[in-house]
PDB file of C-alpha atoms in Angstrom:
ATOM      1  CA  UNK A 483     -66.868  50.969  39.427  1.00  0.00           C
ATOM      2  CA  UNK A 484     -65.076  54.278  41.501  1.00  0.00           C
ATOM      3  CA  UNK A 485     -63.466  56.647  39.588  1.00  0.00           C
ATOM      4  CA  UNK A 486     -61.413  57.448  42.354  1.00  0.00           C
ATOM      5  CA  UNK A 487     -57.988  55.810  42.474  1.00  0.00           C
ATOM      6  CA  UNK A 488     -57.323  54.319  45.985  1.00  0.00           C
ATOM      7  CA  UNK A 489     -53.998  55.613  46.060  1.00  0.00           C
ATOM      8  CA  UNK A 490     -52.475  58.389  43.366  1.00  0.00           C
ATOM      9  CA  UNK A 491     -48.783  58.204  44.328  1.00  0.00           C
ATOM     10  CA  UNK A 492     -49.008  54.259  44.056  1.00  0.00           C
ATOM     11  CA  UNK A 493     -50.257  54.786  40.583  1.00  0.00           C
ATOM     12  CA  UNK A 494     -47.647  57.454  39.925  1.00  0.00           C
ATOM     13  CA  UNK A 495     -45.115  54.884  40.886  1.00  0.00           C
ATOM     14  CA  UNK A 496     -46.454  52.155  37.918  1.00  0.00           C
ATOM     15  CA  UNK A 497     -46.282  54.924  35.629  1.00  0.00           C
ATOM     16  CA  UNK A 498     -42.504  56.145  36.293  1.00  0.00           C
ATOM     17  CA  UNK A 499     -41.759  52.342  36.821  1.00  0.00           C
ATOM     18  CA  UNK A 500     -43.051  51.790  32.922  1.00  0.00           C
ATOM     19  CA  UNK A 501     -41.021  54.146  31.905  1.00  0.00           C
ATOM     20  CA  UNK A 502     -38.331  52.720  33.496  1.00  0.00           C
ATOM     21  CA  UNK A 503     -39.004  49.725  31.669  1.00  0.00           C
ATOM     22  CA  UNK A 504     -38.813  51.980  28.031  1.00  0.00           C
ATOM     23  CA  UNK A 505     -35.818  53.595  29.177  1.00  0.00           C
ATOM     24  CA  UNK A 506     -34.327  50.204  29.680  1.00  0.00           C
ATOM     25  CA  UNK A 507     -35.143  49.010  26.508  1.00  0.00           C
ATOM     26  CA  UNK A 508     -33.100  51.291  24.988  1.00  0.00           C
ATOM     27  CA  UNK A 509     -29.866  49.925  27.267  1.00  0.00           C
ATOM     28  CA  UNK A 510     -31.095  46.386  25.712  1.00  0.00           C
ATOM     29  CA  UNK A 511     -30.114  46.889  22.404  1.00  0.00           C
ATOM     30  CA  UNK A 512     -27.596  44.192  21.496  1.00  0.00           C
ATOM     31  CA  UNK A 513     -30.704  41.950  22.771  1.00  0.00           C
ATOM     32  CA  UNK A 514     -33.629  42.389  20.636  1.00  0.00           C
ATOM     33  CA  UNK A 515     -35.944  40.240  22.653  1.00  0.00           C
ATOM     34  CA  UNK A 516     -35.125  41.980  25.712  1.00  0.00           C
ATOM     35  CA  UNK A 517     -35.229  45.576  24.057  1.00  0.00           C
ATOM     36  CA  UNK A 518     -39.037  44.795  22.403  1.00  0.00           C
ATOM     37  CA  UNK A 519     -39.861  43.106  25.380  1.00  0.00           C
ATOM     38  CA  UNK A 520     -39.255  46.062  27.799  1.00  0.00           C
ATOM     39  CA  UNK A 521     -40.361  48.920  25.221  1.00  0.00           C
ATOM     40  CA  UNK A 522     -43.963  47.242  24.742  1.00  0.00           C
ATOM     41  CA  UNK A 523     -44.302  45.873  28.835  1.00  0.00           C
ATOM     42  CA  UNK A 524     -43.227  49.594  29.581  1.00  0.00           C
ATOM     43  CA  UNK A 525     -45.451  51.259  27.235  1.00  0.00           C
ATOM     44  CA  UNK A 526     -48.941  48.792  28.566  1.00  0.00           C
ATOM     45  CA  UNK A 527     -47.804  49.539  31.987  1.00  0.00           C
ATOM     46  CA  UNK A 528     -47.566  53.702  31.531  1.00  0.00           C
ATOM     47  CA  UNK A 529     -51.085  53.479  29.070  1.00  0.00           C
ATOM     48  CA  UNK A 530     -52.720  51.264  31.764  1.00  0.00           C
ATOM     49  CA  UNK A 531     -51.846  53.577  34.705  1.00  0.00           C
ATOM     50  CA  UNK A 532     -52.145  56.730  33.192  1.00  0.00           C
ATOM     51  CA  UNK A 533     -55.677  55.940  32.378  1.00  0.00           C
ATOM     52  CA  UNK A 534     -56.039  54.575  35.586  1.00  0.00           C
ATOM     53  CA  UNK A 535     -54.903  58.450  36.972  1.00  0.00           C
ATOM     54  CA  UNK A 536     -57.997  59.953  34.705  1.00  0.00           C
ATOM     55  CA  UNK A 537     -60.145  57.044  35.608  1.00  0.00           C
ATOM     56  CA  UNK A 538     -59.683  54.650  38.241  1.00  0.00           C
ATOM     57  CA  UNK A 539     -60.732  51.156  37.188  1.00  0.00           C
ATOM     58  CA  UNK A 540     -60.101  47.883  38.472  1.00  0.00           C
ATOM     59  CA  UNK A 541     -59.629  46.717  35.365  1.00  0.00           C
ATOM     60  CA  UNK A 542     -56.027  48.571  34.845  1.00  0.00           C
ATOM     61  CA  UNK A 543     -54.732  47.353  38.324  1.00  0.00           C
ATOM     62  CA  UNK A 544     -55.734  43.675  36.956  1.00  0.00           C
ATOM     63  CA  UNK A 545     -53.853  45.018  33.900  1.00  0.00           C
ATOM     64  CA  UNK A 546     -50.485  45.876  35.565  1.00  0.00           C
ATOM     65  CA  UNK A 547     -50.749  42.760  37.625  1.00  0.00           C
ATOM     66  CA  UNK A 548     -50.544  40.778  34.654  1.00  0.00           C
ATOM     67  CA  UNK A 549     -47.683  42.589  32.779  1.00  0.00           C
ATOM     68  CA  UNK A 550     -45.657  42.509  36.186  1.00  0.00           C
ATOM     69  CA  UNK A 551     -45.915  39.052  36.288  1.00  0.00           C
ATOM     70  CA  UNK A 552     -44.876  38.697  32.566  1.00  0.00           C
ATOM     71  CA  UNK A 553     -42.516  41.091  33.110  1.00  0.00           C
ATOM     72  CA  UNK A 554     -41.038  38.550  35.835  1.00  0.00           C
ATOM     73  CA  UNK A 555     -41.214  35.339  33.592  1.00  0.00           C
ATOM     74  CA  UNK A 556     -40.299  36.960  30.416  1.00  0.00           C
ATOM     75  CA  UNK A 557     -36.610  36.582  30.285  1.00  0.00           C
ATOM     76  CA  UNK A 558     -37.068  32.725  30.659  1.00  0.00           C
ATOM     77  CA  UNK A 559     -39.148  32.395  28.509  1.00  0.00           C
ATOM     78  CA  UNK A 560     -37.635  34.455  25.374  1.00  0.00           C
ATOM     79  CA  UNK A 561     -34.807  33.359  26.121  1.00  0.00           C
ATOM     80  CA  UNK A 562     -32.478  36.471  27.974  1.00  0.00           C
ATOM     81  CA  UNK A 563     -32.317  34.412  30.679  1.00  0.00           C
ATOM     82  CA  UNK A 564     -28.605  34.412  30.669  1.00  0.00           C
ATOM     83  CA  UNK A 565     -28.043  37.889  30.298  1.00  0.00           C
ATOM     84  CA  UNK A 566     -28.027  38.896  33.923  1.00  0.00           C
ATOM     85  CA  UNK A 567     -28.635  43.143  33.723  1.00  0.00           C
ATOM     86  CA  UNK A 568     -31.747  42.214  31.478  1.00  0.00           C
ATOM     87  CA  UNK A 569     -33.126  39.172  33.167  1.00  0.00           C
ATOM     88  CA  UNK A 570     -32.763  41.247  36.938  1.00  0.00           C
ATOM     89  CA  UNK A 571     -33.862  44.567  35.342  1.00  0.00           C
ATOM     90  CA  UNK A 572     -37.718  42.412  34.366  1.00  0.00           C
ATOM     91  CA  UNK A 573     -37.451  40.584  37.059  1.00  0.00           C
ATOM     92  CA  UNK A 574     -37.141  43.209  40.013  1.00  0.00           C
ATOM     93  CA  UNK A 575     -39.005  46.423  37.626  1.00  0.00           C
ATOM     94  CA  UNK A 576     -42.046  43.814  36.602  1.00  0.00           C
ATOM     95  CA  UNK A 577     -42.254  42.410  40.527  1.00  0.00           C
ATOM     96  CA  UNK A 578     -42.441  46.464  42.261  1.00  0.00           C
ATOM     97  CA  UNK A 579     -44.911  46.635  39.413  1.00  0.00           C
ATOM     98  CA  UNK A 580     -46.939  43.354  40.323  1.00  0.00           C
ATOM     99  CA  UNK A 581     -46.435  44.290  43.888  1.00  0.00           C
ATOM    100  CA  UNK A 582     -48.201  48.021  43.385  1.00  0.00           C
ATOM    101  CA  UNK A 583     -50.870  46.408  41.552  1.00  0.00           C
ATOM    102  CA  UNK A 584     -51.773  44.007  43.949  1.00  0.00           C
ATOM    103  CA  UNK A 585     -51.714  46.870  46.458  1.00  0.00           C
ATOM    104  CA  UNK A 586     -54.272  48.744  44.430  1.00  0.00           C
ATOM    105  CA  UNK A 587     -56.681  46.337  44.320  1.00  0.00           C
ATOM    106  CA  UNK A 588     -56.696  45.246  47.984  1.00  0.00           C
ATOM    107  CA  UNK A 589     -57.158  48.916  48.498  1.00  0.00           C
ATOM    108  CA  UNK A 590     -59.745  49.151  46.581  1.00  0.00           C
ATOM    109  CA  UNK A 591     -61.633  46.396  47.731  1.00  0.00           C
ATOM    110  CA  UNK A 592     -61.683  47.734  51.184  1.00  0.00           C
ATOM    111  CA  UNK A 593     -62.963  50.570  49.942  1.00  0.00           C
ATOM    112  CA  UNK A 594     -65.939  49.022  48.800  1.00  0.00           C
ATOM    113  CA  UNK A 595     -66.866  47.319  51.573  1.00  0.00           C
ATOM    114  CA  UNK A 596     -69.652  48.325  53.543  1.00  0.00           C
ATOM    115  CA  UNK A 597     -68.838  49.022  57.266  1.00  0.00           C
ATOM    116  CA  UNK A 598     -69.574  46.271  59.604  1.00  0.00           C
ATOM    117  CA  UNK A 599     -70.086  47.972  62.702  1.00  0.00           C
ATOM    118  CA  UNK A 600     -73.089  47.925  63.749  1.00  0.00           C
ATOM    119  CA  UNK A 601     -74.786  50.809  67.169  1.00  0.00           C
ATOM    120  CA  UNK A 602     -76.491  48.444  68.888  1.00  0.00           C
ATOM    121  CA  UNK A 603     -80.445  49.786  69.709  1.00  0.00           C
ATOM    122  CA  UNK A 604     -80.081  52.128  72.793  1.00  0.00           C
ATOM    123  CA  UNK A 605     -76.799  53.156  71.969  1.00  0.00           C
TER     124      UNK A 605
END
């Protein structure tokens, strides 16, 4: 495991996009499913990368993958579906999220690679 995070401002941008998600939960609430929903997905998301800012693990981008993706499916399956600011707010805020992580962890796989160039003998 690195402790370095492969890219800070990509991290940043989970954080301020969690508490997007807690900011939005406050605009959510006539919909109680939607408001919990988006309070606790927004809170993970900003614990997850802020630890991730201290001390980069893959572990938190696997973390933020996850809750983007529930962020994504969440309104269909609580049942906001219907309600189109809350269903589009999840579904675009959880995929950027999803999207970041995914990012994060291809970067940091590269990272670890080991080179694969090879200097020929003579060279």
């Amino acid at each position: 495991m690195r402790n370095e995070v492969p890219s800070k401002s990509l991290e940043w941008s989970n954080l301020v996009l969690g508490v997007c998600f807690i900011y939005a939960a406050y605009m959510f609430g006539g919909l109680p499913a939607a408001a919990w929903n988006a309070g606790i997905t927004g809170t993970l998301i900003v614990c997850c990368s802020a630890v991730a800012l201290t001390r980069y693990g893959a572990w938190a981008e696997w973390s933020n993958l996850l809750l983007g993706c529930w962020a994504v499916v969440a309104p269909f399956l609580l049942g906001f579906g219907s309600e189109s600011v809350a269903m589009w707010t999840h579904v675009l805020l959880g995929l950027c999220v999803a999207t970041i992580a995914a990012i994060q962890l291809f970067a940091g796989r590269q990272t670890d690679k080991p080179s694969s160039t090879r200097l020929k003998p003579g060279e």
